[in-house]
Amino acid sequence: MNKIKVRICSGTTCFVMGSSFLNDLYDIIPEKYNGQVIVEPSLCLGQCSKSGKHSKAPYVLVDDEIVAEATIESVISAIDKKVSSNE
């Protein structure tokens, strides 16, 4: 099974809009998903310039899915969907 890759944007806009609070995912994800998920920072996901396509910062990339206005809950929900589709 491929691991799910979660990239948290830590660019200036995302950081100011709350991505720093998403760092709690580092502690939550490994326990809940038993090593199925890799969480890592990203300098910038380049989504702010595409604001017409997505809502607003902070952005998180869960494999190939952008989560806009990301919260811990919305990112975990996206991960749940990916885990379910991998089973």
PDB file of C-alpha atoms in Angstrom:
ATOM      1  CA  MET A   1       0.000   0.000   0.000  1.00  0.00           C
ATOM      2  CA  ASN A   2       1.300   3.462  -0.914  1.00  0.00           C
ATOM      3  CA  LYS A   3       1.600   5.956   1.886  1.00  0.00           C
ATOM      4  CA  ILE A   4      -0.572   9.058   1.766  1.00  0.00           C
ATOM      5  CA  LYS A   5       1.517  12.198   1.524  1.00  0.00           C
ATOM      6  CA  VAL A   6       0.235  15.306   3.338  1.00  0.00           C
ATOM      7  CA  ARG A   7       2.037  18.560   2.518  1.00  0.00           C
ATOM      8  CA  ILE A   8       1.273  21.585   4.702  1.00  0.00           C
ATOM      9  CA  CYS A   9       1.937  24.902   2.992  1.00  0.00           C
ATOM     10  CA  SER A  10       4.110  27.101   5.159  1.00  0.00           C
ATOM     11  CA  GLY A  11       4.347  29.999   2.723  1.00  0.00           C
ATOM     12  CA  THR A  12       3.794  33.454   4.164  1.00  0.00           C
ATOM     13  CA  THR A  13       0.078  33.746   3.361  1.00  0.00           C
ATOM     14  CA  CYS A  14      -0.749  30.238   4.550  1.00  0.00           C
ATOM     15  CA  PHE A  15       1.314  30.688   7.695  1.00  0.00           C
ATOM     16  CA  VAL A  16      -0.440  33.961   8.532  1.00  0.00           C
ATOM     17  CA  MET A  17      -3.839  32.380   7.775  1.00  0.00           C
ATOM     18  CA  GLY A  18      -3.235  29.507  10.199  1.00  0.00           C
ATOM     19  CA  SER A  19      -1.099  26.762   8.714  1.00  0.00           C
ATOM     20  CA  SER A  20       1.109  26.950  11.804  1.00  0.00           C
ATOM     21  CA  PHE A  21      -1.781  25.411  13.760  1.00  0.00           C
ATOM     22  CA  LEU A  22      -1.805  22.459  11.355  1.00  0.00           C
ATOM     23  CA  ASN A  23       1.545  21.298  12.703  1.00  0.00           C
ATOM     24  CA  ASP A  24      -0.431  19.352  15.325  1.00  0.00           C
ATOM     25  CA  LEU A  25      -1.030  16.860  12.501  1.00  0.00           C
ATOM     26  CA  TYR A  26       2.520  15.611  13.071  1.00  0.00           C
ATOM     27  CA  ASP A  27       1.385  14.252  16.448  1.00  0.00           C
ATOM     28  CA  ILE A  28      -2.118  13.117  15.491  1.00  0.00           C
ATOM     29  CA  ILE A  29      -1.580  11.351  12.167  1.00  0.00           C
ATOM     30  CA  PRO A  30       1.035   8.698  13.051  1.00  0.00           C
ATOM     31  CA  GLU A  31      -1.070   7.310  15.909  1.00  0.00           C
ATOM     32  CA  LYS A  32      -4.375   7.288  14.078  1.00  0.00           C
ATOM     33  CA  TYR A  33      -3.170   5.796  10.799  1.00  0.00           C
ATOM     34  CA  ASN A  34      -0.357   3.495  11.917  1.00  0.00           C
ATOM     35  CA  GLY A  35       2.286   4.796   9.527  1.00  0.00           C
ATOM     36  CA  GLN A  36       0.026   5.053   6.469  1.00  0.00           C
ATOM     37  CA  VAL A  37       0.500   8.832   6.272  1.00  0.00           C
ATOM     38  CA  ILE A  38       3.557  11.037   5.812  1.00  0.00           C
ATOM     39  CA  VAL A  39       3.175  14.657   6.944  1.00  0.00           C
ATOM     40  CA  GLU A  40       5.703  17.207   5.759  1.00  0.00           C
ATOM     41  CA  PRO A  41       5.971  20.969   5.340  1.00  0.00           C
ATOM     42  CA  SER A  42       6.069  22.646   1.963  1.00  0.00           C
ATOM     43  CA  LEU A  43       7.609  26.058   1.348  1.00  0.00           C
ATOM     44  CA  CYS A  44       4.700  26.974  -0.938  1.00  0.00           C
ATOM     45  CA  LEU A  45       2.055  25.004  -2.799  1.00  0.00           C
ATOM     46  CA  GLY A  46       1.452  27.853  -5.271  1.00  0.00           C
ATOM     47  CA  GLN A  47      -2.300  27.963  -4.683  1.00  0.00           C
ATOM     48  CA  CYS A  48      -2.699  31.629  -3.672  1.00  0.00           C
ATOM     49  CA  SER A  49      -2.236  32.703  -7.283  1.00  0.00           C
ATOM     50  CA  LYS A  50      -5.060  30.330  -8.221  1.00  0.00           C
ATOM     51  CA  SER A  51      -7.499  31.827  -5.715  1.00  0.00           C
ATOM     52  CA  GLY A  52     -10.312  31.782  -8.266  1.00  0.00           C
ATOM     53  CA  LYS A  53     -10.060  28.007  -8.478  1.00  0.00           C
ATOM     54  CA  HIS A  54      -9.801  27.326  -4.744  1.00  0.00           C
ATOM     55  CA  SER A  55     -11.116  29.172  -1.731  1.00  0.00           C
ATOM     56  CA  LYS A  56      -8.392  30.650   0.435  1.00  0.00           C
ATOM     57  CA  ALA A  57      -5.377  29.872   2.577  1.00  0.00           C
ATOM     58  CA  PRO A  58      -4.170  27.904   4.381  1.00  0.00           C
ATOM     59  CA  TYR A  59      -3.708  25.137   1.834  1.00  0.00           C
ATOM     60  CA  VAL A  60      -2.785  21.504   2.365  1.00  0.00           C
ATOM     61  CA  LEU A  61      -2.122  18.929  -0.335  1.00  0.00           C
ATOM     62  CA  VAL A  62      -3.322  15.401   0.497  1.00  0.00           C
ATOM     63  CA  ASP A  63      -1.764  13.276  -2.249  1.00  0.00           C
ATOM     64  CA  ASP A  64      -3.218  15.089  -5.281  1.00  0.00           C
ATOM     65  CA  GLU A  65      -6.161  16.825  -3.559  1.00  0.00           C
ATOM     66  CA  ILE A  66      -5.955  20.452  -2.434  1.00  0.00           C
ATOM     67  CA  VAL A  67      -7.675  21.237   0.856  1.00  0.00           C
ATOM     68  CA  ALA A  68      -8.390  24.977   0.997  1.00  0.00           C
ATOM     69  CA  GLU A  69      -9.117  26.841   4.237  1.00  0.00           C
ATOM     70  CA  ALA A  70      -7.544  23.801   5.832  1.00  0.00           C
ATOM     71  CA  THR A  71      -8.226  22.851   9.425  1.00  0.00           C
ATOM     72  CA  ILE A  72      -7.101  19.770  11.286  1.00  0.00           C
ATOM     73  CA  GLU A  73     -10.620  18.384  10.910  1.00  0.00           C
ATOM     74  CA  SER A  74     -10.837  19.009   7.138  1.00  0.00           C
ATOM     75  CA  VAL A  75      -7.392  17.509   6.538  1.00  0.00           C
ATOM     76  CA  ILE A  76      -8.214  14.423   8.605  1.00  0.00           C
ATOM     77  CA  SER A  77     -11.456  14.086   6.636  1.00  0.00           C
ATOM     78  CA  ALA A  78      -9.483  14.185   3.357  1.00  0.00           C
ATOM     79  CA  ILE A  79      -7.060  11.601   4.745  1.00  0.00           C
ATOM     80  CA  ASP A  80      -9.980   9.386   5.832  1.00  0.00           C
ATOM     81  CA  LYS A  81     -11.289   9.438   2.249  1.00  0.00           C
ATOM     82  CA  LYS A  82      -7.879   8.496   0.874  1.00  0.00           C
ATOM     83  CA  VAL A  83      -7.391   5.692   3.415  1.00  0.00           C
ATOM     84  CA  SER A  84     -10.862   4.326   2.596  1.00  0.00           C
ATOM     85  CA  SER A  85     -10.164   4.380  -1.145  1.00  0.00           C
ATOM     86  CA  ASN A  86      -6.838   2.553  -0.608  1.00  0.00           C
ATOM     87  CA  GLU A  87      -8.436  -0.318   1.308  1.00  0.00           C
TER      88      GLU A  87
END
